Amino acid sequence: MAISKKERSFSIWIGIAIGVALSSMLVRYALQKKAEQTRERPGNYQSLKCASDGSPFSPIPDAICSKIPHGIVVFFENNQTTHDSNLTLPIKSWVIESAGSFRSERLFILAQEINPGPKYEFYRASELYLTPVKGLEISTFEKELNEDKFKIIGENSQSGEWILQIKNFSPLAFRKTIEDFSYKKDSILSVRSIPWSPAR
């Protein structure tokens, strides 16, 4: 028995509807799987694993997430302490990669939670300010640097401090760099970390 034109048209529309429904289901499934993989990728806030080596990190506090909402955790340290008024204060430190002012810029931020409180501090993880002794030229000082680890990338026009780029900026390496350059009294008067705040 031949199918009428109306029945054929109806069958075609049913086929199209089924195809669209299946396609929509497949797209939703693919997006769901992609979201799951993104959440589980090392460095992602939900993964709780550092991007550098897969080691675990503590959940990111809301106070840090609000300032760095879409970062990647590169390093984490949980056993650092500092001293304030004869009190030993525990610190948690996350080094987080985030987008800079330009799309291609990679910005590394040292985010610290200091207890009790807690209070939060943010610094540029891959850079430090150096105050040179009077008369010291950058070109002269650069000869002392291990170029595989450090590089002078500029100067603060207001303070005259040099900007030192650090290539190993885990929390431990960051502290050690400050300590090491603090001992270079013949060339460096002071070393300080560079505060960071999100662009408005």
mmCIF file of C-alpha atoms in Angstrom:
data_model
loop_
_atom_site.group_PDB
_atom_site.id
_atom_site.type_symbol
_atom_site.label_atom_id
_atom_site.label_comp_id
_atom_site.label_asym_id
_atom_site.label_seq_id
_atom_site.Cartn_x
_atom_site.Cartn_y
_atom_site.Cartn_z
ATOM 1 C CA MET A 1 0.000 0.000 0.000
ATOM 2 C CA ALA A 2 1.477 3.336 -1.044
ATOM 3 C CA ILE A 3 2.127 6.038 1.563
ATOM 4 C CA SER A 4 0.291 9.248 0.927
ATOM 5 C CA LYS A 5 2.100 12.524 0.523
ATOM 6 C CA LYS A 6 0.710 13.723 3.852
ATOM 7 C CA GLU A 7 1.891 10.579 5.663
ATOM 8 C CA ARG A 8 5.324 10.832 4.043
ATOM 9 C CA SER A 9 5.647 14.457 5.152
ATOM 10 C CA PHE A 10 4.539 13.517 8.663
ATOM 11 C CA SER A 11 7.136 10.724 8.820
ATOM 12 C CA ILE A 12 9.875 13.091 7.696
ATOM 13 C CA TRP A 13 8.996 15.591 10.422
ATOM 14 C CA ILE A 14 8.990 12.836 13.046
ATOM 15 C CA GLY A 15 12.437 11.753 11.854
ATOM 16 C CA ILE A 16 13.707 15.321 12.034
ATOM 17 C CA ALA A 17 12.298 15.757 15.550
ATOM 18 C CA ILE A 18 13.941 12.532 16.733
ATOM 19 C CA GLY A 19 17.235 13.559 15.129
ATOM 20 C CA VAL A 20 17.151 16.987 16.773
ATOM 21 C CA ALA A 21 16.349 15.429 20.161
ATOM 22 C CA LEU A 22 19.201 12.916 19.871
ATOM 23 C CA SER A 23 21.595 15.610 18.700
ATOM 24 C CA SER A 24 20.623 17.835 21.633
ATOM 25 C CA MET A 25 21.178 14.963 24.061
ATOM 26 C CA LEU A 26 24.615 14.264 22.588
ATOM 27 C CA VAL A 27 25.591 17.940 22.809
ATOM 28 C CA ARG A 28 24.471 18.139 26.443
ATOM 29 C CA TYR A 29 26.391 14.955 27.245
ATOM 30 C CA ALA A 30 29.532 16.270 25.550
ATOM 31 C CA LEU A 31 29.298 19.592 27.401
ATOM 32 C CA GLN A 32 28.755 17.781 30.696
ATOM 33 C CA LYS A 33 31.796 15.563 30.130
ATOM 34 C CA LYS A 34 33.886 18.581 29.175
ATOM 35 C CA ALA A 35 32.812 20.404 32.346
ATOM 36 C CA GLU A 36 33.701 17.354 34.458
ATOM 37 C CA GLN A 37 37.114 17.064 32.824
ATOM 38 C CA THR A 38 37.737 20.781 33.379
ATOM 39 C CA ARG A 39 36.825 20.509 37.064
ATOM 40 C CA GLU A 40 39.142 17.526 37.502
ATOM 41 C CA ARG A 41 42.082 19.035 35.594
ATOM 42 C CA PRO A 42 45.050 19.690 37.952
ATOM 43 C CA GLY A 43 45.215 23.347 38.905
ATOM 44 C CA ASN A 44 41.481 23.910 38.653
ATOM 45 C CA TYR A 45 40.016 25.096 41.957
ATOM 46 C CA GLN A 46 37.669 22.090 42.167
ATOM 47 C CA SER A 47 40.416 19.555 41.429
ATOM 48 C CA LEU A 48 42.354 20.322 44.654
ATOM 49 C CA LYS A 49 45.533 19.277 42.808
ATOM 50 C CA CYS A 50 48.390 21.617 41.876
ATOM 51 C CA ALA A 51 49.088 22.073 38.185
ATOM 52 C CA SER A 52 52.854 21.836 38.755
ATOM 53 C CA ASP A 53 53.038 18.314 40.170
ATOM 54 C CA GLY A 54 49.553 17.102 41.059
ATOM 55 C CA SER A 55 50.143 17.536 44.791
ATOM 56 C CA PRO A 56 47.031 18.355 46.873
ATOM 57 C CA PHE A 57 46.062 21.841 47.987
ATOM 58 C CA SER A 58 43.531 23.121 50.502
ATOM 59 C CA PRO A 59 40.238 24.486 49.150
ATOM 60 C CA ILE A 60 40.493 28.095 48.004
ATOM 61 C CA PRO A 61 38.799 30.451 50.503
ATOM 62 C CA ASP A 62 35.970 32.602 49.172
ATOM 63 C CA ALA A 63 37.996 35.739 49.931
ATOM 64 C CA ILE A 64 40.613 34.583 47.407
ATOM 65 C CA CYS A 65 38.122 33.230 44.857
ATOM 66 C CA SER A 66 36.334 36.566 44.774
ATOM 67 C CA LYS A 67 39.563 38.345 43.792
ATOM 68 C CA ILE A 68 40.891 35.603 41.485
ATOM 69 C CA PRO A 69 37.746 33.852 40.231
ATOM 70 C CA HIS A 70 39.187 31.838 37.340
ATOM 71 C CA GLY A 71 42.735 30.977 38.332
ATOM 72 C CA ILE A 72 44.924 27.899 38.141
ATOM 73 C CA VAL A 73 46.720 26.762 41.301
ATOM 74 C CA VAL A 74 50.360 26.143 40.413
ATOM 75 C CA PHE A 75 51.868 25.723 43.899
ATOM 76 C CA PHE A 76 50.584 25.346 47.461
ATOM 77 C CA GLU A 77 52.257 25.415 50.861
ATOM 78 C CA ASN A 78 50.581 24.715 54.184
ATOM 79 C CA ASN A 79 53.415 24.699 56.717
ATOM 80 C CA GLN A 80 54.690 28.276 56.639
ATOM 81 C CA THR A 81 54.617 30.493 59.732
ATOM 82 C CA THR A 82 55.266 34.135 60.493
ATOM 83 C CA HIS A 83 55.748 36.038 63.723
ATOM 84 C CA ASP A 84 53.722 39.000 64.945
ATOM 85 C CA SER A 85 53.978 40.410 68.485
ATOM 86 C CA ASN A 86 55.718 37.241 69.681
ATOM 87 C CA LEU A 87 52.922 35.103 68.236
ATOM 88 C CA THR A 88 53.535 32.364 65.686
ATOM 89 C CA LEU A 89 50.936 32.693 62.949
ATOM 90 C CA PRO A 90 50.267 29.836 60.494
ATOM 91 C CA ILE A 91 50.061 30.731 56.816
ATOM 92 C CA LYS A 92 48.589 28.938 53.829
ATOM 93 C CA SER A 93 50.034 30.024 50.491
ATOM 94 C CA TRP A 94 48.667 29.436 46.998
ATOM 95 C CA VAL A 95 50.491 30.542 43.851
ATOM 96 C CA ILE A 96 47.750 31.118 41.302
ATOM 97 C CA GLU A 97 48.053 31.776 37.593
ATOM 98 C CA SER A 98 45.554 34.276 36.266
ATOM 99 C CA ALA A 99 45.041 36.424 33.204
ATOM 100 C CA GLY A 100 46.770 39.792 33.244
ATOM 101 C CA SER A 101 45.700 43.074 31.706
ATOM 102 C CA PHE A 102 46.243 41.593 28.251
ATOM 103 C CA ARG A 103 44.806 38.301 27.046
ATOM 104 C CA SER A 104 48.270 36.835 26.392
ATOM 105 C CA GLU A 105 49.746 37.986 29.717
ATOM 106 C CA ARG A 106 50.325 35.314 32.355
ATOM 107 C CA LEU A 107 50.130 36.691 35.877
ATOM 108 C CA PHE A 108 51.238 34.672 38.903
ATOM 109 C CA ILE A 109 49.811 35.727 42.249
ATOM 110 C CA LEU A 110 50.907 34.637 45.713
ATOM 111 C CA ALA A 111 47.715 34.513 47.792
ATOM 112 C CA GLN A 112 48.171 34.016 51.530
ATOM 113 C CA GLU A 113 45.747 33.206 54.323
ATOM 114 C CA ILE A 114 47.121 34.235 57.721
ATOM 115 C CA ASN A 115 45.461 32.974 60.892
ATOM 116 C CA PRO A 116 43.971 33.751 63.311
ATOM 117 C CA GLY A 117 41.565 36.051 61.565
ATOM 118 C CA PRO A 118 41.922 35.054 58.904
ATOM 119 C CA LYS A 119 43.410 37.894 56.917
ATOM 120 C CA TYR A 120 44.469 37.709 53.300
ATOM 121 C CA GLU A 121 47.458 39.164 51.468
ATOM 122 C CA PHE A 122 48.248 39.152 47.752
ATOM 123 C CA TYR A 123 51.600 39.626 46.014
ATOM 124 C CA ARG A 124 53.062 39.197 42.560
ATOM 125 C CA ALA A 125 54.679 35.769 42.839
ATOM 126 C CA SER A 126 57.181 36.065 40.001
ATOM 127 C CA GLU A 127 58.596 39.512 40.774
ATOM 128 C CA LEU A 128 60.291 41.406 43.606
ATOM 129 C CA TYR A 129 61.415 44.983 44.180
ATOM 130 C CA LEU A 130 65.129 45.559 44.812
ATOM 131 C CA THR A 131 66.609 48.799 46.129
ATOM 132 C CA PRO A 132 70.208 49.018 44.844
ATOM 133 C CA VAL A 133 73.062 50.784 46.577
ATOM 134 C CA LYS A 134 73.675 54.275 45.274
ATOM 135 C CA GLY A 135 75.579 54.362 42.007
ATOM 136 C CA LEU A 136 75.133 50.695 41.119
ATOM 137 C CA GLU A 137 74.204 50.184 37.469
ATOM 138 C CA ILE A 138 71.761 47.512 36.343
ATOM 139 C CA SER A 139 74.236 46.228 33.758
ATOM 140 C CA THR A 140 76.842 45.709 36.481
ATOM 141 C CA PHE A 141 74.428 43.941 38.808
ATOM 142 C CA GLU A 142 73.106 41.695 36.050
ATOM 143 C CA LYS A 143 76.559 40.140 35.740
ATOM 144 C CA GLU A 144 76.107 38.768 39.277
ATOM 145 C CA LEU A 145 72.751 37.170 38.516
ATOM 146 C CA ASN A 146 72.110 33.576 37.548
ATOM 147 C CA GLU A 147 70.289 34.248 34.288
ATOM 148 C CA ASP A 148 68.587 30.853 34.475
ATOM 149 C CA LYS A 149 66.822 31.984 37.659
ATOM 150 C CA PHE A 150 66.608 35.775 37.647
ATOM 151 C CA LYS A 151 66.292 38.759 35.357
ATOM 152 C CA ILE A 152 65.965 42.515 35.860
ATOM 153 C CA ILE A 153 62.948 43.473 33.752
ATOM 154 C CA GLY A 154 62.501 47.128 34.622
ATOM 155 C CA GLU A 155 62.523 49.901 37.172
ATOM 156 C CA ASN A 156 59.820 51.521 39.270
ATOM 157 C CA SER A 157 59.759 55.075 37.943
ATOM 158 C CA GLN A 158 58.497 56.485 41.255
ATOM 159 C CA SER A 159 60.669 54.662 43.794
ATOM 160 C CA GLY A 160 63.688 53.825 41.643
ATOM 161 C CA GLU A 161 63.470 50.179 42.716
ATOM 162 C CA TRP A 162 64.487 47.517 40.228
ATOM 163 C CA ILE A 163 61.997 44.830 39.251
ATOM 164 C CA LEU A 164 63.493 41.366 39.604
ATOM 165 C CA GLN A 165 61.786 38.545 37.725
ATOM 166 C CA ILE A 166 61.912 35.156 39.474
ATOM 167 C CA LYS A 167 61.676 32.008 37.395
ATOM 168 C CA ASN A 168 61.109 29.629 40.338
ATOM 169 C CA PHE A 169 58.315 31.110 42.425
ATOM 170 C CA SER A 170 56.953 28.366 44.632
ATOM 171 C CA PRO A 171 56.199 29.793 48.110
ATOM 172 C CA LEU A 172 59.418 28.266 49.461
ATOM 173 C CA ALA A 173 61.542 29.543 46.558
ATOM 174 C CA PHE A 174 59.898 32.978 46.857
ATOM 175 C CA ARG A 175 60.916 33.280 50.524
ATOM 176 C CA LYS A 176 64.405 31.957 49.847
ATOM 177 C CA THR A 177 64.930 34.510 47.071
ATOM 178 C CA ILE A 178 63.985 37.348 49.432
ATOM 179 C CA GLU A 179 66.352 35.961 52.052
ATOM 180 C CA ASP A 180 69.238 35.471 49.612
ATOM 181 C CA PHE A 181 69.012 38.959 48.142
ATOM 182 C CA SER A 182 68.701 40.469 51.620
ATOM 183 C CA TYR A 183 72.248 39.240 52.264
ATOM 184 C CA LYS A 184 73.675 41.076 49.239
ATOM 185 C CA LYS A 185 74.424 44.161 51.328
ATOM 186 C CA ASP A 186 77.224 45.289 49.037
ATOM 187 C CA SER A 187 74.767 45.770 46.174
ATOM 188 C CA ILE A 188 71.189 45.612 47.493
ATOM 189 C CA LEU A 189 69.853 47.807 50.292
ATOM 190 C CA SER A 190 66.441 46.165 50.568
ATOM 191 C CA VAL A 191 64.157 43.568 49.028
ATOM 192 C CA ARG A 192 60.391 43.582 49.169
ATOM 193 C CA SER A 193 57.486 41.720 47.654
ATOM 194 C CA ILE A 194 55.172 43.570 45.280
ATOM 195 C CA PRO A 195 51.565 43.891 46.491
ATOM 196 C CA TRP A 196 48.859 42.862 44.042
ATOM 197 C CA SER A 197 45.230 43.865 43.761
ATOM 198 C CA PRO A 198 42.727 43.036 41.019
ATOM 199 C CA ALA A 199 42.248 45.569 38.251
ATOM 200 C CA ARG A 200 39.036 47.550 38.566
#
